[in-house]
Coordinates of N, CA and C in Angstrom, one line a residue:
X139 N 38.1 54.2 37.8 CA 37.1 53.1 37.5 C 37.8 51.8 37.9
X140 N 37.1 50.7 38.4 CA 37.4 49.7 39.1 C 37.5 48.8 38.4
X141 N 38.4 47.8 37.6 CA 38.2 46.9 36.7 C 38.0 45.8 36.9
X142 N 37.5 44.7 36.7 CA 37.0 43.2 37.2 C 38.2 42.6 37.8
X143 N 39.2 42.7 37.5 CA 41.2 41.7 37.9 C 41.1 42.2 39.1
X144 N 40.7 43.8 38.8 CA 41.0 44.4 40.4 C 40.6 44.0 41.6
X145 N 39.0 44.0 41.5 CA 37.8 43.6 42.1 C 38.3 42.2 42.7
X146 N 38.7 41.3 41.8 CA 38.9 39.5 42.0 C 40.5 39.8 42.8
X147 N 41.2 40.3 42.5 CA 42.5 40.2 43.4 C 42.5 41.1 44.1
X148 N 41.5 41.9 44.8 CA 41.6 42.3 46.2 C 40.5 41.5 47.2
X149 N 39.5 41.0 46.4 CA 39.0 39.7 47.1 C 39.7 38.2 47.7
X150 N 40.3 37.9 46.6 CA 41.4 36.9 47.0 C 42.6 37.4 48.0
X151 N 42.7 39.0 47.7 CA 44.1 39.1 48.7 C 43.3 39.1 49.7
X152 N 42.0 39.8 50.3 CA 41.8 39.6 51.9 C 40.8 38.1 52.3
X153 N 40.8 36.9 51.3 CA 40.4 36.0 52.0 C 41.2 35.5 52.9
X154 N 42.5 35.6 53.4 CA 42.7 34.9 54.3 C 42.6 36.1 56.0
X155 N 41.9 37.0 55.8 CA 41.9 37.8 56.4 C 40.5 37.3 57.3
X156 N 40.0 36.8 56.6 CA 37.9 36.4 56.9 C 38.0 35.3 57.7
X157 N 36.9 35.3 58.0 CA 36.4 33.8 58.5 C 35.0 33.4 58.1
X158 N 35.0 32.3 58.5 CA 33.3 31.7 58.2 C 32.5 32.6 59.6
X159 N 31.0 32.4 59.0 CA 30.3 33.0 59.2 C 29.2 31.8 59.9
X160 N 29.0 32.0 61.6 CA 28.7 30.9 62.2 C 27.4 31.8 62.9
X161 N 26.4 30.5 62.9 CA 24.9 30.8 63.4 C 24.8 29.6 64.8
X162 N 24.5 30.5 66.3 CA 23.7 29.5 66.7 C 22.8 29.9 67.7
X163 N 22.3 28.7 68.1 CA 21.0 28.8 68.6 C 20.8 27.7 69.5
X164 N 19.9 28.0 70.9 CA 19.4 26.7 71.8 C 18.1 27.1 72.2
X165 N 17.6 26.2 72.4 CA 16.0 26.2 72.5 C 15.9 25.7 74.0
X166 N 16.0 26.1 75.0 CA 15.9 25.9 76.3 C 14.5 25.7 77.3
X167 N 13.6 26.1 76.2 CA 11.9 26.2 77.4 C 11.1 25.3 76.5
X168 N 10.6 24.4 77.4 CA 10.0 23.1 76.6 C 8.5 23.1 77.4
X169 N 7.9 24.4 77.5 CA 6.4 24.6 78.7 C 6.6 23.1 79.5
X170 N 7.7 23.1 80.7 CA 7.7 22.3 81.5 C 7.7 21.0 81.4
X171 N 8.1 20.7 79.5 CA 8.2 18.8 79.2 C 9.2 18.9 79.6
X172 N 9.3 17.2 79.6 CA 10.9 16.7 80.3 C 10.9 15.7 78.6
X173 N 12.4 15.4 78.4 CA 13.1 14.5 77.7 C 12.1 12.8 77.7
X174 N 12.9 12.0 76.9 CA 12.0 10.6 77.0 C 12.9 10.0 78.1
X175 N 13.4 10.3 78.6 CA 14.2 10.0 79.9 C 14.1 10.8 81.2
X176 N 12.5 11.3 81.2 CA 12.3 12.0 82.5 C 13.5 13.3 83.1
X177 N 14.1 13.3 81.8 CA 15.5 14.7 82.2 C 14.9 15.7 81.4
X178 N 15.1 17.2 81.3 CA 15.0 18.2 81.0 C 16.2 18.2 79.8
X179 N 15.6 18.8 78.3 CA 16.7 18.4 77.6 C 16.4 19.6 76.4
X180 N 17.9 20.2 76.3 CA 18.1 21.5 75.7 C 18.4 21.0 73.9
X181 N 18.2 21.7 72.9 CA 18.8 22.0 71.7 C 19.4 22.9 71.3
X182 N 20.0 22.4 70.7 CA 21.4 23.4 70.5 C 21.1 23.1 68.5
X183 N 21.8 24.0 68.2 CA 21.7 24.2 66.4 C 23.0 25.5 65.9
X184 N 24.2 24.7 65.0 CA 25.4 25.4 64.6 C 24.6 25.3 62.9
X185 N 24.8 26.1 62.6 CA 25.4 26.6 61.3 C 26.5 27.6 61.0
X186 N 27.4 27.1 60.0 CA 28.5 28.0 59.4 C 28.5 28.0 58.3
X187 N 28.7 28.9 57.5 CA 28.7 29.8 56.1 C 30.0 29.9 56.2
X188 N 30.6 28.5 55.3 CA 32.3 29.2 54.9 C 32.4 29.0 52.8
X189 N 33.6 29.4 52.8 CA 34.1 29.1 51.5 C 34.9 28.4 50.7
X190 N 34.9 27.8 49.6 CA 35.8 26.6 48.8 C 36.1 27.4 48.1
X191 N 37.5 26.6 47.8 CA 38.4 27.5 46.7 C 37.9 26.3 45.3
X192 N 37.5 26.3 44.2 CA 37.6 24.9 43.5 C 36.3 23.8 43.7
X193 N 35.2 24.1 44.5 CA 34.3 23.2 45.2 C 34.8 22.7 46.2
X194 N 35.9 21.9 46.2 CA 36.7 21.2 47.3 C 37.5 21.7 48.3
X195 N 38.1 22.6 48.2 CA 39.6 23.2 49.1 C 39.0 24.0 49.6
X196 N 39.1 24.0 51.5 CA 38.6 25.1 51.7 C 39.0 25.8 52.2
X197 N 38.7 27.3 51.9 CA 39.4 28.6 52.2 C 39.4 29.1 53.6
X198 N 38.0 29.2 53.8 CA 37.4 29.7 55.5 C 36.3 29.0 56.1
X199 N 36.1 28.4 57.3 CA 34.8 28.8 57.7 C 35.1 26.9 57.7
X200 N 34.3 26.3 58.3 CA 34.3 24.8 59.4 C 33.3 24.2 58.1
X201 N 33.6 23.7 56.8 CA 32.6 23.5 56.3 C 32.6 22.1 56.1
X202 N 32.9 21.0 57.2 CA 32.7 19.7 57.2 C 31.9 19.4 58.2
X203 N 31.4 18.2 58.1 CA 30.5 17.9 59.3 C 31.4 17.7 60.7
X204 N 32.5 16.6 60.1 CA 33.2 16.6 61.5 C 34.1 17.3 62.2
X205 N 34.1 18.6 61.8 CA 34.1 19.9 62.7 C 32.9 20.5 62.9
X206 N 32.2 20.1 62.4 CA 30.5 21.0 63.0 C 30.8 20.6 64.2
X207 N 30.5 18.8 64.1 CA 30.5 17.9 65.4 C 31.3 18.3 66.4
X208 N 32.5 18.4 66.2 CA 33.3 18.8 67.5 C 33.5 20.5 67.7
X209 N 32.6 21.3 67.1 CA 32.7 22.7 67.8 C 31.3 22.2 68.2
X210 N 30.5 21.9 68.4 CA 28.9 21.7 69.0 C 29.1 20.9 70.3
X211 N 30.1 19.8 70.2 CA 29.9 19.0 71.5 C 30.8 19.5 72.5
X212 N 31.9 20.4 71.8 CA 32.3 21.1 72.6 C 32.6 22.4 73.7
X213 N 31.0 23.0 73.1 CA 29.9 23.7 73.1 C 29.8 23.5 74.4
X214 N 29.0 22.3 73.9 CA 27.8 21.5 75.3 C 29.0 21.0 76.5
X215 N 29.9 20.2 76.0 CA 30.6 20.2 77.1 C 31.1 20.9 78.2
X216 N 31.3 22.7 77.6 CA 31.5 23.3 77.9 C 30.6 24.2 78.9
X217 N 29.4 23.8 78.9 CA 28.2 23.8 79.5 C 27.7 22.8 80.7
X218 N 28.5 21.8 80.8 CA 28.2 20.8 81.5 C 27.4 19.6 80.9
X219 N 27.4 20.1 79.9 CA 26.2 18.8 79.4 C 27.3 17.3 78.7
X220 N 26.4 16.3 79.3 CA 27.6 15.1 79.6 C 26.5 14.0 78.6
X221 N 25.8 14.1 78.0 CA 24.9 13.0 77.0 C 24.2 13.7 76.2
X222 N 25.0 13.7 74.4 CA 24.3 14.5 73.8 C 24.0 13.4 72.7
X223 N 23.0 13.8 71.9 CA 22.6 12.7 70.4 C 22.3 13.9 69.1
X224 N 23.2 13.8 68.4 CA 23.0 14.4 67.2 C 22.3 13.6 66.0
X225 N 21.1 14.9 66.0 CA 19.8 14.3 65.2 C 20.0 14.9 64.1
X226 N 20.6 15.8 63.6 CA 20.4 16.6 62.1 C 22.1 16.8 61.9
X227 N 22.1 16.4 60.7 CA 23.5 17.2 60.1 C 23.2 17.6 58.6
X228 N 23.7 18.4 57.6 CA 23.3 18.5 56.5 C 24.7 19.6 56.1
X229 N 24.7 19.3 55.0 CA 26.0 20.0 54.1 C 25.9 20.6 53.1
X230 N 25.4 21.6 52.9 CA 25.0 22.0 51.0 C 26.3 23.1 50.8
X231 N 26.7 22.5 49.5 CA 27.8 23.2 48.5 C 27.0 23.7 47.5
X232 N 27.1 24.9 47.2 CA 26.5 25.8 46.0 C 27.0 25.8 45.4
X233 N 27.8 24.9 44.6 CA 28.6 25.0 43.5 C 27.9 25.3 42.1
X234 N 26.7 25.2 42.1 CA 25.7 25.3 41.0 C 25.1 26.7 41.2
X235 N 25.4 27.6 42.0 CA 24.7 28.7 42.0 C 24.9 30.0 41.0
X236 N 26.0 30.3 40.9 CA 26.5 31.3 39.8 C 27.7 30.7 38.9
X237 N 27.5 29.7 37.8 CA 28.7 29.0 37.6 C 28.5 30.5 36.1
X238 N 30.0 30.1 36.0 CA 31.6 30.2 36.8 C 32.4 30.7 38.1
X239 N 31.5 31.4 38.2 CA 31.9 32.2 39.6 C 32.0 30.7 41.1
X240 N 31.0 30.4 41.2 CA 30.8 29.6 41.7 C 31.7 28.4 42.0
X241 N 32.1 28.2 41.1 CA 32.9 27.0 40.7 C 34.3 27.6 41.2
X242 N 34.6 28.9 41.2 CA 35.8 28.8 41.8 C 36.0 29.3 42.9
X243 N 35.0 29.8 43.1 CA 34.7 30.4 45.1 C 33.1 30.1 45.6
X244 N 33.1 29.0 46.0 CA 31.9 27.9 46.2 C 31.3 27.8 47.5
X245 N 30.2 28.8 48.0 CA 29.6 28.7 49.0 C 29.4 27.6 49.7
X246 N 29.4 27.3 51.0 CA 29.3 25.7 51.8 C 28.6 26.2 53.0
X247 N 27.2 25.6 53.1 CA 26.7 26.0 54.1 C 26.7 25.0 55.2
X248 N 27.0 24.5 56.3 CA 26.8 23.4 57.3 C 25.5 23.1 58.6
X249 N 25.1 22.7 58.4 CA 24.3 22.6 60.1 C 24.3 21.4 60.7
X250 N 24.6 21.2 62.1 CA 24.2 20.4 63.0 C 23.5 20.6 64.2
X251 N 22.7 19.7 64.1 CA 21.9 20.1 65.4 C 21.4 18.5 66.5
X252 N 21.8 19.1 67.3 CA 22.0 18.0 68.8 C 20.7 18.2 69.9
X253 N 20.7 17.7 70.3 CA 19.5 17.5 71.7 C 20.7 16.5 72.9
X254 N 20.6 17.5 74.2 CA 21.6 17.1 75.3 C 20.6 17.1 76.5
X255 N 21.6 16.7 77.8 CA 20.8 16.9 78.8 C 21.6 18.0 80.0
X256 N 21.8 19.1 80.2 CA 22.7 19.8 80.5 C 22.8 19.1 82.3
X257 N 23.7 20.2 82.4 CA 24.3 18.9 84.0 C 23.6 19.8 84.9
X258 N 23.0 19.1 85.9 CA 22.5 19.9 87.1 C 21.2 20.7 86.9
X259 N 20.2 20.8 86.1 CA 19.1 21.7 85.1 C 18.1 20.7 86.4
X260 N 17.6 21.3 86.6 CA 15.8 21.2 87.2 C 14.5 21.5 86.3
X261 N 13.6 20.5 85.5 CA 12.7 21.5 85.2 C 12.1 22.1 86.2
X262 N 11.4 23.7 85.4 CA 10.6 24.7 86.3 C 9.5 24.5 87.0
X263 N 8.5 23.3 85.9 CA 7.4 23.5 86.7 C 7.3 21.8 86.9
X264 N 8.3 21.1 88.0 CA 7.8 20.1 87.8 C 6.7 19.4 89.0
X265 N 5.6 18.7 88.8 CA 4.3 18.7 89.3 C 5.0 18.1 90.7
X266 N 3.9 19.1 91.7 CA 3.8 18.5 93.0 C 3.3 17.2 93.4
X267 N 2.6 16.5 92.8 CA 1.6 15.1 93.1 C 1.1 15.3 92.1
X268 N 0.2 13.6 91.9 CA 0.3 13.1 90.8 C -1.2 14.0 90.7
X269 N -2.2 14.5 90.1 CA -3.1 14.7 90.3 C -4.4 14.3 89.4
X270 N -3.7 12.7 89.1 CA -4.9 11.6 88.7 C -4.3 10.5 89.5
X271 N -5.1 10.2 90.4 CA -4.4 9.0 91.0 C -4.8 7.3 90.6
X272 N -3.9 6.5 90.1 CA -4.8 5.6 89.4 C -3.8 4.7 90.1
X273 N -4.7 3.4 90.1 CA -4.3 2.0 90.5 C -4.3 1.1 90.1
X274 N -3.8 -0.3 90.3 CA -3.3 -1.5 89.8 C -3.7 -1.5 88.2
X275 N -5.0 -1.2 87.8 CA -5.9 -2.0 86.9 C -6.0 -1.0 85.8
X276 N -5.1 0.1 86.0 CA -5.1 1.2 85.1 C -6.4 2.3 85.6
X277 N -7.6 2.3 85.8 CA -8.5 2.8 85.8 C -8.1 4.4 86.8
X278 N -9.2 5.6 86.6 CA -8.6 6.7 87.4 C -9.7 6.6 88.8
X279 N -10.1 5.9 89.2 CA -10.5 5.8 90.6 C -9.8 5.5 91.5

């Protein structure tokens, strides 16, 4: 039979065995829009699931923003993409989720998410000619 001491110190002995638990994702097909800069422009989205010892101290897993930031842009960099703008960041600590438990091994969830312009990208379908032709006065004649 497995007793609770047991259960909690073979958990603690293999946390440093673990890692955080990372999500991502890029949204690459925009049905042939281009950026507000006439460029073709990808999103990218990190999330990581790590853990706090205490709320504060952490055990595993990127659970600050400014390592989100720099595993994302280093990402994109890594990609060629040379102009990125990070539009979302957010940080929730569950420290309220199962207290006491909680309070001493405290879920940290992270996300950031960027919009870039990757290097060298062509949109797919970009139009042959203009096919409203309009002049000086705005009008489509």
């Amino acid at each position: 039979m497995f007793r609770p001491s047991a259960v909690v110190l073979a958990l603690f002995a293999a946390c440093p065995t673990l890692q955080g638990c990372a999500f991502h994702s890029t949204a690459r097909e925009w049905n042939g829009l281009v950026g507000p800069d006439g460029e073709p422009t990808h999103l990218r989205s990190s999330t990581n699931v790590g853990l706090n010892l205490f709320v504060v101290f952490t055990i595993f897993g990127s659970t600050d923003t400014g390592g989100m930031v720099d595993e994302i842009t280093g990402e994109i960099a890594a990609e060629g993409g040379d102009r990125v703008r990070i539009i979302q960041s957010a940080s929730e600590n569950y420290w309220y989720g199962f207290p006491p438990l909680t309070w001493i091994l405290t879920p940290v969830v992270t996300t950031v998410a960027a919009d870039y312009v990757p290097a060298n990208e062509v949109p797919e379908s970009e139009p042959a000619e203009n096919p409203v032709a309009r002049d000086d006065d705005g009008d489509d004649e």
